[in-house]
Tab-separated table of C-alpha atoms in Angstrom:
chain	number	residue	atom	x	y	z
N	44	MET	CA	-77.825	13.098	-14.831
N	45	THR	CA	-74.463	13.451	-13.058
N	46	ASP	CA	-72.614	16.729	-12.683
N	47	ALA	CA	-70.154	15.583	-15.307
N	48	GLN	CA	-72.956	14.774	-17.724
N	49	LYS	CA	-74.465	18.208	-17.163
N	50	THR	CA	-71.114	19.762	-17.930
N	51	ALA	CA	-70.799	17.652	-21.045
N	52	ALA	CA	-74.271	18.591	-22.212
N	53	GLU	CA	-73.722	22.286	-21.620
N	54	THR	CA	-70.368	22.385	-23.358
N	55	THR	CA	-70.686	19.844	-26.165
N	56	ASP	CA	-71.155	22.514	-28.830
N	57	THR	CA	-67.981	24.336	-27.852
N	58	THR	CA	-65.745	21.645	-26.422
N	59	LEU	CA	-65.853	18.969	-29.101
N	60	ARG	CA	-62.823	19.895	-31.105
N	61	ALA	CA	-61.766	17.685	-33.968
N	62	THR	CA	-58.835	18.146	-36.296
N	63	GLY	CA	-58.974	20.834	-38.930
N	64	ASP	CA	-59.126	24.621	-38.991
N	65	SER	CA	-60.984	25.479	-35.792
N	66	PRO	CA	-61.368	28.957	-34.358
N	67	PRO	CA	-59.482	29.847	-31.194
N	68	ASP	CA	-60.841	27.852	-28.275
N	69	PRO	CA	-62.824	30.188	-25.936
N	70	ARG	CA	-63.293	27.605	-23.214
N	71	PRO	CA	-62.420	28.262	-19.591
N	72	ALA	CA	-59.587	26.297	-18.030
N	73	PRO	CA	-60.513	22.653	-17.277
N	74	VAL	CA	-61.753	21.936	-13.761
N	75	PRO	CA	-59.328	19.676	-11.856
N	76	LEU	CA	-60.941	16.395	-10.826
N	77	LEU	CA	-59.328	15.704	-7.501
N	78	GLU	CA	-61.543	13.132	-5.720
N	79	PRO	CA	-63.933	10.375	-6.756
N	80	ARG	CA	-67.588	11.231	-6.150
N	81	GLU	CA	-67.988	8.709	-3.327
N	82	GLY	CA	-64.370	8.905	-2.157
N	83	ILE	CA	-61.629	6.318	-2.716
N	84	PRO	CA	-63.237	2.879	-2.566
N	85	PRO	CA	-61.521	0.201	-0.460
N	86	VAL	CA	-59.500	-2.375	-2.364
N	87	THR	CA	-61.418	-5.605	-2.858
N	88	ALA	CA	-58.915	-8.362	-2.104
N	89	THR	CA	-60.886	-11.226	-0.534
N	90	GLU	CA	-63.434	-13.655	-1.891
N	91	GLU	CA	-66.019	-12.386	0.591
N	92	ALA	CA	-65.581	-8.772	-0.496
N	93	LEU	CA	-65.600	-9.856	-4.164
N	94	ALA	CA	-68.953	-11.590	-3.692
N	95	GLU	CA	-70.430	-8.298	-2.441
N	96	VAL	CA	-68.997	-6.497	-5.490
N	97	VAL	CA	-70.449	-9.104	-7.853
N	98	ALA	CA	-73.879	-8.703	-6.294
N	99	ALA	CA	-73.712	-4.901	-6.448
N	100	PHE	CA	-72.712	-4.814	-10.101
N	101	ALA	CA	-75.243	-7.427	-11.082
N	102	ALA	CA	-77.899	-5.209	-9.547
N	103	GLY	CA	-76.529	-2.039	-11.168
N	104	THR	CA	-77.857	-0.525	-14.360
N	105	GLY	CA	-76.439	0.786	-17.619
N	106	PRO	CA	-72.920	0.582	-19.052
N	107	VAL	CA	-69.939	-0.500	-16.932
N	108	ALA	CA	-66.730	1.515	-16.978
N	109	VAL	CA	-63.724	-0.832	-16.863
N	110	ASP	CA	-59.995	-0.194	-16.602
N	111	ALA	CA	-56.956	-2.240	-15.638
N	112	GLU	CA	-53.465	-1.366	-14.369
N	113	ARG	CA	-50.420	-3.462	-15.259
N	114	ALA	CA	-46.816	-3.328	-14.159
N	115	SER	CA	-45.231	-2.939	-17.584
N	116	GLY	CA	-41.517	-2.371	-17.319
N	117	TYR	CA	-41.417	-3.866	-13.816
N	118	ARG	CA	-42.874	-7.386	-14.011
N	119	TYR	CA	-42.744	-10.203	-16.527
N	120	GLY	CA	-45.776	-10.338	-18.795
N	121	GLN	CA	-48.797	-8.129	-18.913
N	122	ARG	CA	-50.996	-9.363	-16.085
N	123	ALA	CA	-53.451	-7.019	-14.343
N	124	TYR	CA	-52.538	-5.841	-10.865
N	125	LEU	CA	-55.639	-3.672	-10.324
N	126	VAL	CA	-59.039	-3.636	-11.988
N	127	GLN	CA	-61.314	-0.592	-11.682
N	128	LEU	CA	-65.031	-0.641	-12.418
N	129	ARG	CA	-67.916	1.801	-12.120
N	130	ARG	CA	-71.640	1.359	-12.763
N	131	GLU	CA	-74.767	3.295	-11.979
N	132	GLY	CA	-76.240	1.898	-8.766
N	133	ALA	CA	-72.993	0.197	-7.753
N	134	GLY	CA	-70.516	3.040	-7.634
N	135	SER	CA	-66.790	2.532	-8.163
N	136	VAL	CA	-64.734	-0.473	-7.009
N	137	LEU	CA	-61.052	-1.351	-7.056
N	138	VAL	CA	-60.346	-5.082	-7.272
N	139	ASP	CA	-56.964	-6.665	-6.561
N	140	PRO	CA	-56.394	-9.583	-8.987
N	141	VAL	CA	-53.556	-10.820	-6.793
N	142	GLY	CA	-55.931	-11.480	-3.900
N	143	CYS	CA	-58.802	-12.355	-6.257
N	144	PRO	CA	-57.191	-14.037	-9.272
N	145	ASP	CA	-60.463	-15.373	-10.717
N	146	LEU	CA	-62.902	-12.603	-11.656
N	147	SER	CA	-65.071	-14.728	-13.917
N	148	ALA	CA	-68.075	-14.301	-11.584
N	149	LEU	CA	-67.745	-10.550	-11.871
N	150	GLY	CA	-67.334	-10.845	-15.625
N	151	GLU	CA	-70.493	-12.914	-15.865
N	152	ALA	CA	-72.396	-10.500	-13.628
N	153	ILE	CA	-71.753	-7.621	-16.091
N	154	GLY	CA	-71.260	-9.718	-19.224
N	155	ASP	CA	-74.474	-8.636	-20.951
N	156	ALA	CA	-73.905	-4.962	-20.239
N	157	GLU	CA	-71.900	-2.673	-22.479
N	158	TRP	CA	-68.339	-2.352	-21.208
N	159	VAL	CA	-66.775	1.080	-21.594
N	160	LEU	CA	-62.999	1.018	-21.942
N	161	HIS	CA	-60.368	3.444	-23.155
N	162	ALA	CA	-57.973	1.782	-25.682
N	163	ALA	CA	-59.736	-1.541	-25.173
N	164	THR	CA	-57.189	-3.671	-27.018
N	165	GLN	CA	-54.579	-2.789	-24.401
N	166	ASP	CA	-56.630	-4.018	-21.464
N	167	LEU	CA	-58.660	-6.894	-22.901
N	168	PRO	CA	-55.804	-9.476	-22.890
N	169	CYS	CA	-55.081	-9.041	-19.183
N	170	LEU	CA	-58.782	-8.923	-18.360
N	171	ARG	CA	-59.363	-12.132	-20.347
N	172	ASP	CA	-56.643	-13.842	-18.295
N	173	ILE	CA	-58.651	-13.288	-15.080
N	174	GLY	CA	-61.987	-14.332	-16.540
N	175	MET	CA	-63.411	-11.015	-17.717
N	176	VAL	CA	-64.586	-11.034	-21.351
N	177	PRO	CA	-67.128	-8.508	-22.678
N	178	THR	CA	-69.811	-9.439	-25.194
N	179	ARG	CA	-70.131	-5.820	-26.325
N	180	LEU	CA	-68.093	-2.714	-25.636
N	181	PHE	CA	-67.613	0.996	-26.314
N	182	ASP	CA	-63.993	2.143	-26.778
N	183	THR	CA	-63.722	5.831	-26.009
N	184	GLU	CA	-60.253	6.127	-27.567
N	185	LEU	CA	-61.388	4.562	-30.831
N	186	ALA	CA	-64.546	6.671	-30.770
N	187	GLY	CA	-62.348	9.737	-30.463
N	188	ARG	CA	-60.293	8.652	-33.476
N	189	LEU	CA	-63.363	8.105	-35.615
N	190	ALA	CA	-64.730	11.474	-34.519
N	191	GLY	CA	-61.514	13.136	-35.699
N	192	PHE	CA	-59.944	14.203	-32.425
N	193	ALA	CA	-56.257	15.025	-32.720
N	194	ARG	CA	-55.464	13.892	-29.132
N	195	VAL	CA	-57.183	10.709	-27.938
N	196	GLY	CA	-55.506	9.928	-24.629
N	197	LEU	CA	-57.947	9.628	-21.739
N	198	GLY	CA	-56.808	12.820	-20.061
N	199	ALA	CA	-57.004	14.837	-23.295
N	200	MET	CA	-60.459	13.397	-24.153
N	201	VAL	CA	-61.932	14.108	-20.706
N	202	GLU	CA	-60.528	17.621	-20.852
N	203	ASN	CA	-61.672	18.418	-24.411
N	204	VAL	CA	-65.076	16.745	-24.197
N	205	LEU	CA	-66.131	17.148	-20.539
N	206	GLY	CA	-64.066	20.079	-19.356
N	207	PHE	CA	-62.330	18.241	-16.501
N	208	ALA	CA	-58.585	17.692	-15.889
N	209	LEU	CA	-57.462	14.257	-14.747
N	210	GLU	CA	-54.216	13.857	-12.816
N	211	LYS	CA	-52.113	11.414	-14.859
N	212	GLY	CA	-48.934	11.253	-12.803
N	213	HIS	CA	-49.159	7.562	-11.794
N	214	SER	CA	-49.759	5.859	-15.154
N	215	ALA	CA	-46.286	4.299	-15.311
N	216	VAL	CA	-45.786	3.248	-11.686
N	217	ASP	CA	-45.190	-0.302	-10.477
N	218	TRP	CA	-48.772	-1.460	-9.870
N	219	SER	CA	-47.517	-4.738	-8.376
N	220	THR	CA	-46.537	-2.738	-5.258
N	221	ARG	CA	-48.396	-3.831	-2.123
N	222	PRO	CA	-49.988	-2.112	-0.355
N	223	LEU	CA	-50.846	0.391	-3.112
N	224	PRO	CA	-50.354	3.987	-1.935
N	225	GLU	CA	-53.481	6.111	-1.503
N	226	PRO	CA	-52.559	8.605	-4.260
N	227	TRP	CA	-52.316	5.705	-6.735
N	228	LEU	CA	-55.708	4.374	-5.663
N	229	ARG	CA	-57.225	7.819	-6.075
N	230	TYR	CA	-55.755	8.055	-9.565
N	231	ALA	CA	-57.063	4.591	-10.420
N	232	ALA	CA	-60.581	5.364	-9.221
N	233	LEU	CA	-60.658	8.626	-11.168
N	234	ASP	CA	-59.771	6.735	-14.378
N	235	VAL	CA	-63.278	5.213	-14.421
N	236	GLU	CA	-65.053	8.159	-12.769
N	237	LEU	CA	-66.028	9.822	-16.055
N	238	LEU	CA	-65.744	7.025	-18.610
N	239	VAL	CA	-69.497	6.551	-19.011
N	240	ASP	CA	-70.005	10.332	-19.197
N	241	LEU	CA	-67.324	10.455	-21.891
N	242	ARG	CA	-68.967	7.602	-23.726
N	243	ASP	CA	-72.328	9.377	-23.781
N	244	ALA	CA	-70.841	12.614	-25.105
N	245	LEU	CA	-68.848	10.809	-27.772
N	246	GLU	CA	-71.860	8.808	-28.901
N	247	GLU	CA	-73.741	12.107	-29.442
N	248	GLU	CA	-70.818	13.447	-31.447
N	249	LEU	CA	-70.659	10.292	-33.574
N	250	VAL	CA	-74.404	10.573	-34.227
N	251	GLN	CA	-73.943	14.150	-35.389
N	252	GLN	CA	-71.145	13.116	-37.744
N	253	GLY	CA	-73.062	10.118	-39.072
N	254	LYS	CA	-70.392	7.719	-37.770
N	255	LEU	CA	-72.096	5.867	-34.931
N	256	GLU	CA	-72.715	2.773	-37.014
N	257	TRP	CA	-69.083	2.789	-38.065
N	258	ALA	CA	-68.067	2.838	-34.402
N	259	ARG	CA	-70.463	0.048	-33.529
N	260	GLN	CA	-68.959	-2.170	-36.226
N	261	GLU	CA	-65.439	-1.438	-34.920
N	262	PHE	CA	-66.437	-2.163	-31.322
N	263	ALA	CA	-68.086	-5.442	-32.333
N	264	ALA	CA	-64.958	-6.503	-34.201
N	265	ILE	CA	-62.826	-5.859	-31.115
N	266	ALA	CA	-65.179	-7.800	-28.843
N	267	ALA	CA	-65.292	-10.756	-31.258
N	268	ALA	CA	-61.564	-10.893	-32.005
N	269	PRO	CA	-59.820	-14.042	-30.716
N	270	PRO	CA	-56.632	-13.773	-28.665
N	271	PRO	CA	-53.655	-13.057	-30.924
N	272	PRO	CA	-51.429	-16.067	-31.707
N	273	PRO	CA	-47.986	-16.223	-30.105
N	274	ARG	CA	-45.493	-14.075	-31.978
N	275	LYS	CA	-43.102	-16.065	-34.206
N	276	ASP	CA	-39.418	-15.506	-33.407
N	277	PRO	CA	-39.990	-12.707	-30.874
N	278	TRP	CA	-36.230	-12.313	-30.457
N	279	ARG	CA	-36.174	-10.659	-33.872
N	280	ARG	CA	-37.884	-7.620	-32.341
N	281	THR	CA	-34.850	-6.877	-30.152
N	282	SER	CA	-34.193	-3.134	-30.333
N	283	GLY	CA	-31.140	-2.437	-32.514
N	284	MET	CA	-31.585	-5.671	-34.455
N	285	HIS	CA	-31.077	-3.766	-37.713
N	286	LYS	CA	-27.360	-3.593	-36.911
N	287	VAL	CA	-27.052	-7.390	-36.833
N	288	ARG	CA	-26.296	-8.668	-40.318
N	289	ARG	CA	-24.507	-12.014	-40.067
N	290	ARG	CA	-26.315	-15.263	-39.219
N	291	ARG	CA	-23.873	-16.169	-36.454
N	292	GLN	CA	-24.537	-12.811	-34.830
N	293	MET	CA	-28.253	-13.378	-35.151
N	294	ALA	CA	-27.817	-16.697	-33.340
N	295	VAL	CA	-26.185	-14.830	-30.447
N	296	VAL	CA	-29.169	-12.501	-30.216
N	297	ARG	CA	-31.516	-15.481	-30.222
N	298	GLU	CA	-29.593	-17.364	-27.505
N	299	LEU	CA	-29.184	-14.321	-25.265
N	300	TRP	CA	-32.820	-13.246	-25.751
N	301	THR	CA	-34.014	-16.765	-24.847
N	302	ALA	CA	-31.791	-16.985	-21.782
N	303	ARG	CA	-32.887	-13.542	-20.631
N	304	ASP	CA	-36.549	-14.437	-21.090
N	305	GLN	CA	-36.164	-17.564	-18.972
N	306	VAL	CA	-34.483	-15.596	-16.182
N	307	ALA	CA	-37.092	-12.803	-16.355
N	308	GLN	CA	-39.972	-15.273	-16.208
N	309	ARG	CA	-38.451	-17.143	-13.283
N	310	ARG	CA	-37.837	-13.917	-11.337
N	311	ASP	CA	-41.067	-12.247	-12.493
N	312	VAL	CA	-39.325	-9.078	-13.629
N	313	SER	CA	-39.318	-7.188	-16.886
N	314	PRO	CA	-36.748	-8.677	-19.313
N	315	GLY	CA	-35.224	-5.227	-19.759
N	316	LYS	CA	-34.315	-5.196	-16.074
N	317	VAL	CA	-32.418	-8.458	-16.477
N	318	LEU	CA	-30.384	-7.488	-19.536
N	319	GLY	CA	-30.892	-4.567	-21.895
N	320	ASP	CA	-31.488	-4.970	-25.628
N	321	ALA	CA	-28.467	-2.772	-26.324
N	322	ALA	CA	-26.212	-5.180	-24.416
N	323	ILE	CA	-27.587	-8.167	-26.395
N	324	VAL	CA	-26.800	-6.432	-29.678
N	325	GLU	CA	-23.304	-5.445	-28.483
N	326	ALA	CA	-22.533	-9.077	-27.640
N	327	ALA	CA	-23.850	-10.223	-30.975
N	328	LEU	CA	-21.702	-7.784	-32.900
N	329	SER	CA	-18.580	-8.537	-30.874
N	330	LEU	CA	-18.863	-12.326	-30.466
N	331	PRO	CA	-16.761	-12.273	-27.256
N	332	PRO	CA	-14.662	-15.455	-26.804
N	333	ASN	CA	-14.884	-15.493	-22.993
N	334	SER	CA	-16.582	-13.841	-20.045
N	335	HIS	CA	-13.615	-11.492	-19.517
N	336	ALA	CA	-14.144	-10.066	-22.990
N	337	LEU	CA	-17.886	-9.980	-22.414
N	338	ALA	CA	-17.381	-7.933	-19.246
N	339	GLY	CA	-15.727	-5.214	-21.327
N	340	LEU	CA	-18.821	-4.666	-23.411
N	341	PRO	CA	-21.402	-1.938	-22.605
N	342	GLY	CA	-24.196	-3.329	-20.451
N	343	PHE	CA	-22.239	-6.257	-18.999
N	344	GLY	CA	-19.359	-4.994	-16.861
N	345	HIS	CA	-20.940	-2.577	-14.424
N	346	ARG	CA	-22.160	-4.244	-11.204
N	347	MET	CA	-22.621	-7.627	-12.908
N	348	GLY	CA	-21.434	-10.640	-10.934
N	349	ARG	CA	-19.257	-13.460	-12.258
N	350	ARG	CA	-22.102	-15.978	-12.249
N	351	GLN	CA	-24.246	-13.655	-14.359
N	352	LEU	CA	-21.408	-13.059	-16.819
N	353	GLU	CA	-20.815	-16.785	-17.113
N	354	GLN	CA	-24.544	-17.303	-17.742
N	355	TRP	CA	-24.554	-14.835	-20.641
N	356	GLN	CA	-21.254	-16.093	-21.991
N	357	ALA	CA	-22.662	-19.628	-22.048
N	358	ALA	CA	-25.449	-18.343	-24.315
N	359	VAL	CA	-22.887	-16.713	-26.617
N	360	ASP	CA	-20.871	-19.921	-26.651
N	361	ARG	CA	-23.937	-21.939	-27.654
N	362	ALA	CA	-24.446	-19.647	-30.605
N	363	ARG	CA	-20.761	-19.820	-31.574
N	364	ALA	CA	-20.909	-23.652	-31.564
N	365	LEU	CA	-23.969	-24.028	-33.759
N	366	PRO	CA	-23.448	-25.685	-37.160
N	367	GLU	CA	-24.233	-23.516	-40.191
N	368	SER	CA	-27.419	-25.459	-40.855
N	369	GLU	CA	-28.895	-24.397	-37.497
N	370	LEU	CA	-28.170	-20.697	-37.769
N	371	PRO	CA	-31.230	-18.456	-38.211
N	372	GLN	CA	-31.993	-17.124	-41.634
N	373	PRO	CA	-31.806	-13.362	-42.212
N	374	GLY	CA	-35.230	-11.771	-42.124
N	375	GLN	CA	-38.505	-13.488	-41.353
N	376	PRO	CA	-40.412	-15.513	-43.911
N	377	LEU	CA	-42.756	-13.146	-45.667
N	378	ASN	CA	-46.431	-13.572	-44.992
N	379	GLY	CA	-47.719	-11.209	-47.601
N	380	PRO	CA	-46.208	-8.733	-50.094
N	381	PRO	CA	-42.578	-7.577	-49.958
N	382	PRO	CA	-41.673	-4.202	-48.458
N	383	PRO	CA	-43.104	-1.400	-50.635
N	384	ARG	CA	-39.635	0.030	-51.285
N	385	ALA	CA	-38.909	-3.069	-53.386
N	386	TRP	CA	-42.050	-2.882	-55.482
N	387	ALA	CA	-40.738	-0.556	-58.184
N	388	ASP	CA	-38.105	-3.152	-59.157
N	389	LYS	CA	-40.156	-6.300	-58.581
N	390	ASP	CA	-43.469	-5.165	-60.043
N	391	PRO	CA	-43.746	-1.582	-61.387
N	392	ALA	CA	-47.484	-2.016	-62.072
N	393	ALA	CA	-48.088	-2.955	-58.427
N	394	ALA	CA	-46.033	0.047	-57.299
N	395	ALA	CA	-48.187	2.293	-59.430
N	396	ARG	CA	-51.340	0.795	-58.011
N	397	LEU	CA	-50.093	1.245	-54.465
N	398	SER	CA	-49.130	4.883	-55.080
N	399	ALA	CA	-52.572	5.656	-56.497
N	400	ALA	CA	-54.294	3.738	-53.681
N	401	ARG	CA	-52.350	5.543	-50.946
N	402	ALA	CA	-53.125	8.945	-52.410
N	403	ALA	CA	-56.822	8.122	-52.705
N	404	VAL	CA	-57.057	6.798	-49.130
N	405	THR	CA	-55.230	9.860	-47.801
N	406	ALA	CA	-57.599	12.215	-49.552
N	407	LEU	CA	-60.718	10.305	-48.430
N	408	ALA	CA	-59.510	10.079	-44.798
N	409	GLU	CA	-58.958	13.817	-44.719
N	410	ASN	CA	-62.398	14.415	-46.162
N	411	LEU	CA	-63.982	12.108	-43.559
N	412	ASN	CA	-61.859	13.644	-40.774
N	413	LEU	CA	-60.397	10.427	-39.394
N	414	PRO	CA	-56.982	8.698	-39.393
N	415	GLN	CA	-56.087	6.754	-42.516
N	416	GLU	CA	-55.362	3.590	-40.551
N	417	ASN	CA	-58.891	3.669	-39.146
N	418	LEU	CA	-60.387	4.122	-42.580
N	419	ILE	CA	-58.524	1.030	-43.863
N	420	THR	CA	-55.347	-0.606	-42.601
N	421	PRO	CA	-52.182	0.013	-44.642
N	422	ASP	CA	-51.510	-3.736	-44.693
N	423	THR	CA	-54.876	-4.387	-46.337
N	424	VAL	CA	-54.164	-1.813	-49.009
N	425	ARG	CA	-50.724	-3.339	-49.716
N	426	ARG	CA	-52.108	-6.863	-49.999
N	427	LEU	CA	-54.883	-5.731	-52.350
N	428	CYS	CA	-52.483	-3.789	-54.580
N	429	TRP	CA	-49.916	-6.619	-54.687
N	430	GLU	CA	-52.449	-9.321	-55.545
N	431	PRO	CA	-55.514	-7.595	-56.994
N	432	PRO	CA	-58.508	-9.543	-58.315
N	433	ALA	CA	-58.211	-10.623	-61.945
N	434	GLU	CA	-60.966	-8.227	-62.924
N	435	PRO	CA	-61.115	-5.324	-60.487
N	436	THR	CA	-64.719	-4.270	-59.840
N	437	ARG	CA	-66.359	-2.864	-56.742
N	438	GLU	CA	-67.725	-6.305	-56.031
N	439	THR	CA	-64.456	-8.211	-56.429
N	440	VAL	CA	-62.516	-5.535	-54.511
N	441	ALA	CA	-65.103	-5.618	-51.737
N	442	GLU	CA	-64.732	-9.395	-51.530
N	443	VAL	CA	-60.928	-9.099	-51.147
N	444	LEU	CA	-61.276	-6.385	-48.518
N	445	SER	CA	-63.748	-8.469	-46.543
N	446	GLY	CA	-61.358	-11.426	-46.670
N	447	HIS	CA	-58.700	-9.260	-45.051
N	448	GLY	CA	-61.040	-8.308	-42.207
N	449	ALA	CA	-62.317	-4.929	-43.359
N	450	ARG	CA	-65.642	-3.979	-41.803
N	451	PRO	CA	-68.737	-3.248	-43.983
N	452	TRP	CA	-68.518	0.514	-43.402
N	453	GLN	CA	-64.856	0.543	-44.467
N	454	ILE	CA	-65.653	-1.437	-47.612
N	455	GLU	CA	-68.479	0.912	-48.481
N	456	GLN	CA	-66.174	3.895	-48.222
N	457	VAL	CA	-62.968	2.600	-49.879
N	458	ALA	CA	-64.059	0.017	-52.423
N	459	PRO	CA	-64.857	2.612	-55.105
N	460	ILE	CA	-61.572	4.518	-54.789
N	461	LEU	CA	-59.452	1.386	-54.473
N	462	THR	CA	-61.132	-0.132	-57.535
N	463	GLU	CA	-60.115	2.940	-59.498
N	464	ALA	CA	-56.595	2.779	-58.120
N	465	LEU	CA	-56.215	-0.841	-59.250
N	466	LEU	CA	-56.866	0.240	-62.805
N	467	THR	CA	-53.895	2.642	-62.684
N	468	ASP	CA	-51.439	2.087	-65.528
N	469	ALA	CA	-47.770	1.788	-64.544
N	470	GLY	CA	-47.044	4.000	-67.555
């Protein structure tokens, strides 16, 4: 048992604090965790060094703590720029995916082990891109949600559960920087230092609450989920898009967003560093006739060269020249029920069902001490209430919920209350 595990075992009864009316916390101040147990590991950046890491982790035992650092806000896309791992018998390693872009051998070496990640859905896409795909996992953030913790960030969980304080000052730095500064490497190594210890303590808490099987079903669903499909019309998610009403203006947003994305991809920088969303919306609302007028808009004039202005103006001009038939339609085609605010007018009975269902889910989630969205997704509830089975019974409702991806434990919990909600009279 490690020192951290001893601390967790000694303090579990007093440190596991979920939401609700808890007495004042008598715990001592958390102990700052300043250095990894074996020191800062060297960065693995060559195929020879990677082969040694693969052998060490294949020979290790137990779960594998895994984390990845991206350069969000600095680089284009969400690729990994550092991967951290820790396993009993192998220690901690830091792997540079720039020097070692194919980590499939490492993924295969630990593939049968349980991977321990925090907020797994954030890291799995970039890990998958470099050949690392778990067959089973334990998500400490999701475990914390199911256990009812109010704060589920890694730092908060390590502090509340294990009694240690992690330094979190480098979470938003540019991880594409080379060489990586030593303080960043120390921070990265510490991120996996206690993940397995946290996992063990959370598993014990889930057992005590009778929720371990729930967690296992959630983890299995994450591990089995396919990569998400490309987002349709991603330009529609431009911040401030709600101000853009006319189709011609929407075309300007689309053209500028597409031009910006191409530049950002070519330069490998975050799109926001090429041109801000606010500037795109300003241009769409103003429809400038020339680059001189464009330069007078917020986000375009300051320190922007003539060639850049002409590039953005060309995108505006393309939108201005489109025939009516090629202008984008307002809103996206609905894949599912309309917005709930419109239900009362469109279908009062459905609105009544949704109101009853929401109230029932809220009450049950509070009783089970977990977030509503983890009990059942709001989208699933809306779809069920908008198009309920012809004869709502627990069996037919369970079938609909399963079709929308609800896990067995969720169906067991919510099918009875949702069946009752579907029988609500609009009055």
